[in-house]
PDB file of N, CA and C in Angstrom:
ATOM      1  N   MET I 243     -71.653 -87.145 215.430  1.00 73.00           N
ATOM      2  CA  MET I 243     -71.482 -87.741 216.815  1.00 73.00           C
ATOM      3  C   MET I 243     -71.751 -89.318 216.654  1.00 73.00           C
ATOM      4  N   SER I 244     -72.648 -89.682 215.733  1.00 83.00           N
ATOM      5  CA  SER I 244     -72.786 -91.146 215.533  1.00 83.00           C
ATOM      6  C   SER I 244     -71.817 -91.738 214.909  1.00 83.00           C
ATOM      7  N   GLU I 245     -71.011 -91.080 214.153  1.00 85.00           N
ATOM      8  CA  GLU I 245     -69.908 -91.738 213.557  1.00 85.00           C
ATOM      9  C   GLU I 245     -68.715 -92.073 214.647  1.00 85.00           C
ATOM     10  N   MET I 246     -68.661 -91.100 215.566  1.00 86.00           N
ATOM     11  CA  MET I 246     -67.713 -91.182 216.649  1.00 86.00           C
ATOM     12  C   MET I 246     -68.078 -92.482 217.442  1.00 86.00           C
ATOM     13  N   ILE I 247     -69.174 -92.657 217.914  1.00 88.00           N
ATOM     14  CA  ILE I 247     -69.697 -93.655 218.536  1.00 88.00           C
ATOM     15  C   ILE I 247     -69.441 -95.045 217.808  1.00 88.00           C
ATOM     16  N   GLU I 248     -69.709 -95.117 216.629  1.00 87.00           N
ATOM     17  CA  GLU I 248     -69.476 -96.258 215.741  1.00 87.00           C
ATOM     18  C   GLU I 248     -68.081 -96.611 215.641  1.00 87.00           C
ATOM     19  N   MET I 249     -67.120 -95.664 215.580  1.00 89.00           N
ATOM     20  CA  MET I 249     -65.680 -95.722 215.528  1.00 89.00           C
ATOM     21  C   MET I 249     -65.100 -96.302 216.948  1.00 89.00           C
ATOM     22  N   VAL I 250     -65.742 -95.658 217.977  1.00 88.00           N
ATOM     23  CA  VAL I 250     -65.351 -96.240 219.295  1.00 88.00           C
ATOM     24  C   VAL I 250     -65.863 -97.562 219.480  1.00 88.00           C
ATOM     25  N   ASP I 251     -66.935 -98.026 219.015  1.00 88.00           N
ATOM     26  CA  ASP I 251     -67.464 -99.389 219.169  1.00 88.00           C
ATOM     27  C   ASP I 251     -66.632-100.369 218.348  1.00 88.00           C
ATOM     28  N   SER I 252     -66.234 -99.959 217.153  1.00 90.00           N
ATOM     29  CA  SER I 252     -65.398-100.660 216.343  1.00 90.00           C
ATOM     30  C   SER I 252     -64.167-100.800 216.987  1.00 90.00           C
ATOM     31  N   LEU I 253     -63.454 -99.747 217.577  1.00 92.00           N
ATOM     32  CA  LEU I 253     -62.282-100.017 218.213  1.00 92.00           C
ATOM     33  C   LEU I 253     -62.224-100.896 219.435  1.00 92.00           C
ATOM     34  N   GLU I 254     -63.359-100.775 220.151  1.00 92.00           N
ATOM     35  CA  GLU I 254     -63.511-101.579 221.364  1.00 92.00           C
ATOM     36  C   GLU I 254     -63.642-103.078 221.020  1.00 92.00           C
ATOM     37  N   SER I 255     -64.343-103.373 219.894  1.00 93.00           N
ATOM     38  CA  SER I 255     -64.604-104.704 219.379  1.00 93.00           C
ATOM     39  C   SER I 255     -63.071-105.226 218.892  1.00 93.00           C
ATOM     40  N   LYS I 256     -62.475-104.385 218.145  1.00 94.00           N
ATOM     41  CA  LYS I 256     -61.127-104.901 217.583  1.00 94.00           C
ATOM     42  C   LYS I 256     -60.134-105.012 218.777  1.00 94.00           C
ATOM     43  N   LEU I 257     -60.193-104.309 219.731  1.00 94.00           N
ATOM     44  CA  LEU I 257     -59.312-104.353 221.005  1.00 94.00           C
ATOM     45  C   LEU I 257     -59.595-105.643 221.629  1.00 94.00           C
ATOM     46  N   SER I 258     -60.952-105.870 221.884  1.00 94.00           N
ATOM     47  CA  SER I 258     -61.381-107.071 222.576  1.00 94.00           C
ATOM     48  C   SER I 258     -60.862-108.247 221.821  1.00 94.00           C
ATOM     49  N   LYS I 259     -60.880-108.326 220.520  1.00 95.00           N
ATOM     50  CA  LYS I 259     -60.457-109.335 219.619  1.00 95.00           C
ATOM     51  C   LYS I 259     -59.077-109.585 219.984  1.00 95.00           C
ATOM     52  N   LEU I 260     -58.293-108.510 219.819  1.00 95.00           N
ATOM     53  CA  LEU I 260     -56.844-108.601 219.982  1.00 95.00           C
ATOM     54  C   LEU I 260     -56.337-109.123 221.392  1.00 95.00           C
ATOM     55  N   ILE I 261     -57.106-108.708 222.365  1.00 96.00           N
ATOM     56  CA  ILE I 261     -56.810-109.080 223.767  1.00 96.00           C
ATOM     57  C   ILE I 261     -57.066-110.594 223.844  1.00 96.00           C
ATOM     58  N   GLU I 262     -58.123-111.128 223.318  1.00 96.00           N
ATOM     59  CA  GLU I 262     -58.476-112.540 223.209  1.00 96.00           C
ATOM     60  C   GLU I 262     -57.457-113.301 222.499  1.00 96.00           C
ATOM     61  N   LYS I 263     -57.068-112.786 221.418  1.00 96.00           N
ATOM     62  CA  LYS I 263     -55.969-113.542 220.572  1.00 96.00           C
ATOM     63  C   LYS I 263     -54.654-113.580 221.384  1.00 96.00           C
ATOM     64  N   SER I 264     -54.328-112.386 222.039  1.00 96.00           N
ATOM     65  CA  SER I 264     -53.042-112.326 222.803  1.00 96.00           C
ATOM     66  C   SER I 264     -53.060-113.398 223.951  1.00 96.00           C
ATOM     67  N   ARG I 265     -54.311-113.545 224.599  1.00 97.00           N
ATOM     68  CA  ARG I 265     -54.463-114.554 225.624  1.00 97.00           C
ATOM     69  C   ARG I 265     -54.309-116.036 225.154  1.00 97.00           C
ATOM     70  N   SER I 266     -54.839-116.215 223.992  1.00 96.00           N
ATOM     71  CA  SER I 266     -54.717-117.478 223.302  1.00 96.00           C
ATOM     72  C   SER I 266     -53.386-117.930 222.967  1.00 96.00           C
ATOM     73  N   LEU I 267     -52.678-116.860 222.421  1.00 97.00           N
ATOM     74  CA  LEU I 267     -51.290-117.031 222.132  1.00 97.00           C
ATOM     75  C   LEU I 267     -50.339-117.278 223.358  1.00 97.00           C
ATOM     76  N   GLU I 268     -50.670-116.600 224.382  1.00 97.00           N
ATOM     77  CA  GLU I 268     -49.810-116.793 225.657  1.00 97.00           C
ATOM     78  C   GLU I 268     -50.110-118.204 226.193  1.00 97.00           C
ATOM     79  N   LEU I 269     -51.379-118.630 226.138  1.00 97.00           N
ATOM     80  CA  LEU I 269     -51.562-120.006 226.493  1.00 97.00           C
ATOM     81  C   LEU I 269     -50.911-121.010 225.670  1.00 97.00           C
ATOM     82  N   LEU I 270     -50.975-120.765 224.259  1.00 97.00           N
ATOM     83  CA  LEU I 270     -50.244-121.634 223.360  1.00 97.00           C
ATOM     84  C   LEU I 270     -48.738-121.685 223.683  1.00 97.00           C
ATOM     85  N   ILE I 271     -48.170-120.561 224.033  1.00 98.00           N
ATOM     86  CA  ILE I 271     -46.666-120.449 224.237  1.00 98.00           C
ATOM     87  C   ILE I 271     -46.381-121.117 225.436  1.00 98.00           C
ATOM     88  N   GLN I 272     -47.394-121.215 226.634  1.00 97.00           N
ATOM     89  CA  GLN I 272     -47.134-121.848 227.842  1.00 97.00           C
ATOM     90  C   GLN I 272     -47.118-123.290 227.599  1.00 97.00           C
ATOM     91  N   ASN I 273     -48.095-123.806 226.753  1.00 97.00           N
ATOM     92  CA  ASN I 273     -48.198-125.217 226.412  1.00 97.00           C
ATOM     93  C   ASN I 273     -46.916-125.627 225.607  1.00 97.00           C
ATOM     94  N   LEU I 274     -46.462-124.937 224.853  1.00 97.00           N
ATOM     95  CA  LEU I 274     -45.283-125.223 224.073  1.00 97.00           C
ATOM     96  C   LEU I 274     -44.041-125.275 224.915  1.00 97.00           C
ATOM     97  N   LYS I 275     -43.853-124.415 225.891  1.00 98.00           N
ATOM     98  CA  LYS I 275     -42.855-124.496 226.820  1.00 98.00           C
ATOM     99  C   LYS I 275     -42.927-125.726 227.554  1.00 98.00           C
ATOM    100  N   ASN I 276     -44.096-126.095 228.126  1.00 97.00           N
ATOM    101  CA  ASN I 276     -44.188-127.414 228.803  1.00 97.00           C
ATOM    102  C   ASN I 276     -43.843-128.547 228.133  1.00 97.00           C
ATOM    103  N   GLU I 277     -44.152-128.716 226.787  1.00 97.00           N
ATOM    104  CA  GLU I 277     -43.853-129.725 225.750  1.00 97.00           C
ATOM    105  C   GLU I 277     -42.420-129.826 225.736  1.00 97.00           C
ATOM    106  N   LEU I 278     -41.789-128.663 225.541  1.00 98.00           N
ATOM    107  CA  LEU I 278     -40.348-128.633 225.242  1.00 98.00           C
ATOM    108  C   LEU I 278     -39.642-129.161 226.579  1.00 98.00           C
ATOM    109  N   GLN I 279     -40.080-128.734 227.787  1.00 97.00           N
ATOM    110  CA  GLN I 279     -39.513-129.295 229.017  1.00 97.00           C
ATOM    111  C   GLN I 279     -39.542-130.723 229.047  1.00 97.00           C
ATOM    112  N   GLN I 280     -40.820-131.264 228.719  1.00 98.00           N
ATOM    113  CA  GLN I 280     -40.999-132.633 228.862  1.00 98.00           C
ATOM    114  C   GLN I 280     -40.097-133.265 227.836  1.00 98.00           C
ATOM    115  N   SER I 281     -39.799-132.801 226.588  1.00 97.00           N
ATOM    116  CA  SER I 281     -39.061-133.456 225.644  1.00 97.00           C
ATOM    117  C   SER I 281     -37.558-133.358 226.072  1.00 97.00           C
ATOM    118  N   ILE I 282     -37.172-132.244 226.808  1.00 97.00           N
ATOM    119  CA  ILE I 282     -35.784-132.105 227.355  1.00 97.00           C
ATOM    120  C   ILE I 282     -35.560-133.322 228.378  1.00 97.00           C
ATOM    121  N   GLN I 283     -36.562-133.408 229.189  1.00 97.00           N
ATOM    122  CA  GLN I 283     -36.492-134.518 230.307  1.00 97.00           C
ATOM    123  C   GLN I 283     -36.490-135.926 229.775  1.00 97.00           C
ATOM    124  N   ILE I 284     -37.287-136.144 228.647  1.00 97.00           N
ATOM    125  CA  ILE I 284     -37.218-137.444 228.010  1.00 97.00           C
ATOM    126  C   ILE I 284     -35.807-137.709 227.415  1.00 97.00           C
ATOM    127  N   ARG I 285     -35.326-136.676 226.761  1.00 97.00           N
ATOM    128  CA  ARG I 285     -34.000-136.944 226.109  1.00 97.00           C
ATOM    129  C   ARG I 285     -32.863-137.161 226.986  1.00 97.00           C
ATOM    130  N   GLN I 286     -32.854-136.438 228.270  1.00 97.00           N
ATOM    131  CA  GLN I 286     -31.951-136.735 229.350  1.00 97.00           C
ATOM    132  C   GLN I 286     -32.093-138.155 229.868  1.00 97.00           C
ATOM    133  N   ASN I 287     -33.337-138.445 230.074  1.00 97.00           N
ATOM    134  CA  ASN I 287     -33.514-139.962 230.365  1.00 97.00           C
ATOM    135  C   ASN I 287     -33.000-140.870 229.494  1.00 97.00           C
ATOM    136  N   GLN I 288     -33.155-140.692 228.256  1.00 97.00           N
ATOM    137  CA  GLN I 288     -32.706-141.642 227.277  1.00 97.00           C
ATOM    138  C   GLN I 288     -31.207-141.473 227.214  1.00 97.00           C
ATOM    139  N   ALA I 289     -30.525-140.458 227.239  1.00 97.00           N
ATOM    140  CA  ALA I 289     -29.147-140.290 227.248  1.00 97.00           C
ATOM    141  C   ALA I 289     -28.490-141.088 228.506  1.00 97.00           C
ATOM    142  N   SER I 290     -29.188-140.930 229.561  1.00 97.00           N
ATOM    143  CA  SER I 290     -28.844-141.686 230.810  1.00 97.00           C
ATOM    144  C   SER I 290     -28.838-143.190 230.661  1.00 97.00           C
ATOM    145  N   GLU I 291     -29.831-143.456 230.077  1.00 97.00           N
ATOM    146  CA  GLU I 291     -30.084-145.052 229.851  1.00 97.00           C
ATOM    147  C   GLU I 291     -29.159-145.495 228.762  1.00 97.00           C
ATOM    148  N   ILE I 292     -28.810-144.793 227.881  1.00 97.00           N
ATOM    149  CA  ILE I 292     -27.783-145.104 226.773  1.00 97.00           C
ATOM    150  C   ILE I 292     -26.511-145.400 227.461  1.00 97.00           C
ATOM    151  N   GLU I 293     -26.234-144.502 228.211  1.00 97.00           N
ATOM    152  CA  GLU I 293     -24.859-144.505 229.031  1.00 97.00           C
ATOM    153  C   GLU I 293     -24.696-145.770 229.953  1.00 97.00           C
ATOM    154  N   HIS I 294     -25.842-146.030 230.643  1.00 97.00           N
ATOM    155  CA  HIS I 294     -25.882-147.101 231.546  1.00 97.00           C
ATOM    156  C   HIS I 294     -25.788-148.518 230.506  1.00 97.00           C
ATOM    157  N   LEU I 295     -26.530-148.538 229.509  1.00 97.00           N
ATOM    158  CA  LEU I 295     -26.270-149.721 228.658  1.00 97.00           C
ATOM    159  C   LEU I 295     -24.826-149.801 228.091  1.00 97.00           C
ATOM    160  N   LYS I 296     -24.362-148.713 227.623  1.00 96.00           N
ATOM    161  CA  LYS I 296     -22.854-148.844 227.200  1.00 96.00           C
ATOM    162  C   LYS I 296     -22.090-149.512 228.301  1.00 96.00           C
ATOM    163  N   LYS I 297     -22.195-149.174 229.581  1.00 95.00           N
ATOM    164  CA  LYS I 297     -21.419-149.618 230.581  1.00 95.00           C
ATOM    165  C   LYS I 297     -21.732-151.010 230.777  1.00 95.00           C
ATOM    166  N   LYS I 298     -22.919-151.354 230.800  1.00 95.00           N
ATOM    167  CA  LYS I 298     -23.294-152.770 230.918  1.00 95.00           C
ATOM    168  C   LYS I 298     -22.713-153.632 229.860  1.00 95.00           C
ATOM    169  N   TYR I 299     -22.670-153.173 228.618  1.00 93.00           N
ATOM    170  CA  TYR I 299     -22.193-153.931 227.296  1.00 93.00           C
ATOM    171  C   TYR I 299     -20.607-154.141 227.631  1.00 93.00           C
ATOM    172  N   GLU I 300     -19.891-153.122 228.116  1.00 87.00           N
ATOM    173  CA  GLU I 300     -18.471-153.225 228.413  1.00 87.00           C
ATOM    174  C   GLU I 300     -18.222-154.221 229.343  1.00 87.00           C
ATOM    175  N   THR I 301     -19.036-154.288 230.440  1.00 87.00           N
ATOM    176  CA  THR I 301     -18.938-155.230 231.505  1.00 87.00           C
ATOM    177  C   THR I 301     -19.175-156.736 231.037  1.00 87.00           C
ATOM    178  N   LEU I 302     -20.212-156.753 230.221  1.00 86.00           N
ATOM    179  CA  LEU I 302     -20.381-158.099 229.737  1.00 86.00           C
ATOM    180  C   LEU I 302     -19.369-158.491 228.721  1.00 86.00           C
ATOM    181  N   LYS I 303     -18.791-157.586 227.963  1.00 80.00           N
ATOM    182  CA  LYS I 303     -17.555-157.899 226.965  1.00 80.00           C
ATOM    183  C   LYS I 303     -16.497-158.561 227.967  1.00 80.00           C
ATOM    184  N   ILE I 304     -16.228-157.784 229.000  1.00 77.00           N
ATOM    185  CA  ILE I 304     -15.057-158.242 229.981  1.00 77.00           C
ATOM    186  C   ILE I 304     -15.416-159.521 230.545  1.00 77.00           C
ATOM    187  N   ALA I 305     -16.717-159.834 230.984  1.00 78.00           N
ATOM    188  CA  ALA I 305     -16.960-160.983 231.684  1.00 78.00           C
ATOM    189  C   ALA I 305     -16.900-162.071 230.547  1.00 78.00           C
ATOM    190  N   ASN I 306     -17.280-161.788 229.315  1.00 76.00           N
ATOM    191  CA  ASN I 306     -17.270-162.917 228.210  1.00 76.00           C
ATOM    192  C   ASN I 306     -15.798-163.275 228.070  1.00 76.00           C
ATOM    193  N   SER I 307     -14.920-162.255 228.008  1.00 71.00           N
ATOM    194  CA  SER I 307     -13.462-162.575 227.658  1.00 71.00           C
ATOM    195  C   SER I 307     -12.871-163.353 228.822  1.00 71.00           C
ATOM    196  N   LEU I 308     -13.352-163.102 230.109  1.00 72.00           N
ATOM    197  CA  LEU I 308     -12.774-163.834 231.318  1.00 72.00           C
ATOM    198  C   LEU I 308     -13.193-165.260 231.193  1.00 72.00           C
ATOM    199  N   LEU I 309     -14.246-165.552 230.483  1.00 71.00           N
ATOM    200  CA  LEU I 309     -14.844-166.906 230.554  1.00 71.00           C
ATOM    201  C   LEU I 309     -14.157-167.614 229.488  1.00 71.00           C
ATOM    202  N   GLY I 310     -13.131-167.029 228.590  1.00 64.00           N
ATOM    203  CA  GLY I 310     -12.480-167.837 227.697  1.00 64.00           C
ATOM    204  C   GLY I 310     -12.596-167.363 226.303  1.00 64.00           C
ATOM    205  N   SER I 311     -13.398-166.279 225.985  1.00 63.00           N
ATOM    206  CA  SER I 311     -13.480-165.819 224.558  1.00 63.00           C
ATOM    207  C   SER I 311     -12.290-165.148 224.189  1.00 63.00           C
ATOM    208  N   ASP I 312     -11.833-165.456 223.095  1.00 66.00           N
ATOM    209  CA  ASP I 312     -10.625-164.777 222.464  1.00 66.00           C
ATOM    210  C   ASP I 312     -10.959-163.457 221.866  1.00 66.00           C
ATOM    211  N   GLU I 313     -12.126-163.089 221.608  1.00 66.00           N
ATOM    212  CA  GLU I 313     -12.563-161.898 220.909  1.00 66.00           C
ATOM    213  C   GLU I 313     -11.971-160.673 221.754  1.00 66.00           C
ATOM    214  N   ASN I 314     -12.273-160.541 222.959  1.00 66.00           N
ATOM    215  CA  ASN I 314     -11.970-159.341 223.774  1.00 66.00           C
ATOM    216  C   ASN I 314     -10.786-159.533 224.774  1.00 66.00           C
ATOM    217  N   LYS I 315      -9.909-160.412 224.618  1.00 71.00           N
ATOM    218  CA  LYS I 315      -8.909-160.558 225.610  1.00 71.00           C
ATOM    219  C   LYS I 315      -8.008-159.225 225.809  1.00 71.00           C
ATOM    220  N   ARG I 316      -7.722-158.665 224.690  1.00 75.00           N
ATOM    221  CA  ARG I 316      -6.961-157.466 224.710  1.00 75.00           C
ATOM    222  C   ARG I 316      -7.502-156.355 225.586  1.00 75.00           C
ATOM    223  N   ASP I 317      -8.861-156.216 225.261  1.00 72.00           N
ATOM    224  CA  ASP I 317      -9.643-155.210 226.104  1.00 72.00           C
ATOM    225  C   ASP I 317      -9.651-155.500 227.516  1.00 72.00           C
ATOM    226  N   THR I 318      -9.783-156.806 227.868  1.00 72.00           N
ATOM    227  CA  THR I 318      -9.824-157.232 229.283  1.00 72.00           C
ATOM    228  C   THR I 318      -8.544-156.940 229.987  1.00 72.00           C
ATOM    229  N   LYS I 319      -7.397-157.394 229.089  1.00 78.00           N
ATOM    230  CA  LYS I 319      -6.099-157.143 229.866  1.00 78.00           C
ATOM    231  C   LYS I 319      -5.845-155.642 230.005  1.00 78.00           C
ATOM    232  N   LEU I 320      -6.255-154.791 229.189  1.00 80.00           N
ATOM    233  CA  LEU I 320      -6.098-153.325 229.363  1.00 80.00           C
ATOM    234  C   LEU I 320      -7.113-152.735 230.544  1.00 80.00           C
ATOM    235  N   LYS I 321      -8.146-153.375 230.776  1.00 78.00           N
ATOM    236  CA  LYS I 321      -9.151-152.973 231.813  1.00 78.00           C
ATOM    237  C   LYS I 321      -8.469-153.394 233.156  1.00 78.00           C
ATOM    238  N   ILE I 322      -7.960-154.718 233.080  1.00 82.00           N
ATOM    239  CA  ILE I 322      -7.341-155.226 234.389  1.00 82.00           C
ATOM    240  C   ILE I 322      -6.034-154.367 234.752  1.00 82.00           C
ATOM    241  N   ASN I 323      -5.265-154.044 233.703  1.00 89.00           N
ATOM    242  CA  ASN I 323      -4.070-153.181 233.873  1.00 89.00           C
ATOM    243  C   ASN I 323      -4.574-151.653 234.527  1.00 89.00           C
ATOM    244  N   SER I 324      -5.563-151.264 233.930  1.00 88.00           N
ATOM    245  CA  SER I 324      -5.966-150.002 234.590  1.00 88.00           C
ATOM    246  C   SER I 324      -6.502-150.120 235.822  1.00 88.00           C
ATOM    247  N   LEU I 325      -7.280-151.104 236.202  1.00 89.00           N
ATOM    248  CA  LEU I 325      -7.723-151.256 237.600  1.00 89.00           C
ATOM    249  C   LEU I 325      -6.520-151.473 238.547  1.00 89.00           C
ATOM    250  N   ILE I 326      -5.468-152.163 238.041  1.00 93.00           N
ATOM    251  CA  ILE I 326      -4.267-152.372 239.087  1.00 93.00           C
ATOM    252  C   ILE I 326      -3.654-151.165 239.183  1.00 93.00           C
ATOM    253  N   ARG I 327      -3.546-150.315 238.062  1.00 95.00           N
ATOM    254  CA  ARG I 327      -2.907-148.902 238.304  1.00 95.00           C
ATOM    255  C   ARG I 327      -3.742-148.095 239.352  1.00 95.00           C
ATOM    256  N   GLU I 328      -5.077-148.136 239.160  1.00 94.00           N
ATOM    257  CA  GLU I 328      -5.854-147.469 240.098  1.00 94.00           C
ATOM    258  C   GLU I 328      -5.734-147.858 241.543  1.00 94.00           C
ATOM    259  N   ILE I 329      -5.685-149.179 241.808  1.00 94.00           N
ATOM    260  CA  ILE I 329      -5.424-149.649 243.078  1.00 94.00           C
ATOM    261  C   ILE I 329      -4.065-149.372 243.566  1.00 94.00           C
ATOM    262  N   ASP I 330      -3.136-149.359 242.781  1.00 93.00           N
ATOM    263  CA  ASP I 330      -1.755-148.968 243.289  1.00 93.00           C
ATOM    264  C   ASP I 330      -1.797-147.531 243.582  1.00 93.00           C
ATOM    265  N   TYR I 331      -2.488-146.750 242.906  1.00 93.00           N
ATOM    266  CA  TYR I 331      -2.592-145.163 243.240  1.00 93.00           C
ATOM    267  C   TYR I 331      -3.169-144.963 244.541  1.00 93.00           C
ATOM    268  N   CYS I 332      -4.172-145.712 244.733  1.00 93.00           N
ATOM    269  CA  CYS I 332      -5.055-145.618 245.969  1.00 93.00           C
ATOM    270  C   CYS I 332      -4.179-146.151 247.190  1.00 93.00           C
ATOM    271  N   ILE I 333      -3.522-147.135 247.057  1.00 93.00           N
ATOM    272  CA  ILE I 333      -2.547-147.591 248.087  1.00 93.00           C
ATOM    273  C   ILE I 333      -1.375-146.636 248.287  1.00 93.00           C
ATOM    274  N   ALA I 334      -0.892-146.041 247.345  1.00 91.00           N
ATOM    275  CA  ALA I 334       0.155-144.966 247.393  1.00 91.00           C
ATOM    276  C   ALA I 334      -0.467-143.822 248.138  1.00 91.00           C
ATOM    277  N   GLN I 335      -1.627-143.379 247.921  1.00 91.00           N
ATOM    278  CA  GLN I 335      -2.346-142.215 248.726  1.00 91.00           C
ATOM    279  C   GLN I 335      -2.564-142.631 250.074  1.00 91.00           C
ATOM    280  N   LEU I 336      -2.923-143.770 250.311  1.00 89.00           N
ATOM    281  CA  LEU I 336      -3.014-144.271 251.740  1.00 89.00           C
ATOM    282  C   LEU I 336      -1.737-144.276 252.577  1.00 89.00           C
ATOM    283  N   SER I 337      -0.682-144.611 251.924  1.00 86.00           N
ATOM    284  CA  SER I 337       0.603-144.720 252.414  1.00 86.00           C
ATOM    285  C   SER I 337       1.087-143.253 252.901  1.00 86.00           C
ATOM    286  N   ASP I 338       0.797-142.358 252.128  1.00 76.00           N
ATOM    287  CA  ASP I 338       1.339-140.883 252.451  1.00 76.00           C
ATOM    288  C   ASP I 338       0.518-140.394 253.563  1.00 76.00           C
TER     289      ASP I 338
END
């Protein structure tokens, strides 16, 4: 009978340790999920900022070429033509 009690106590002890380990692992998983979510948010913010800076760079290139720089004249002409086509399309849509 004493052996049974010792076995039960041993099992209870081991079960208690397993439960505690499981709780700590669940907490760790939750923390890692939170870190991942923050990393995803940071990455999205950085991607958005990169896109914004690319647009700003293109605008500055066009403005520079309008000021007389020969480097980007072709790009500026293409952008102006594209804008004219968009305006023509809008006018045609309004006419209909």
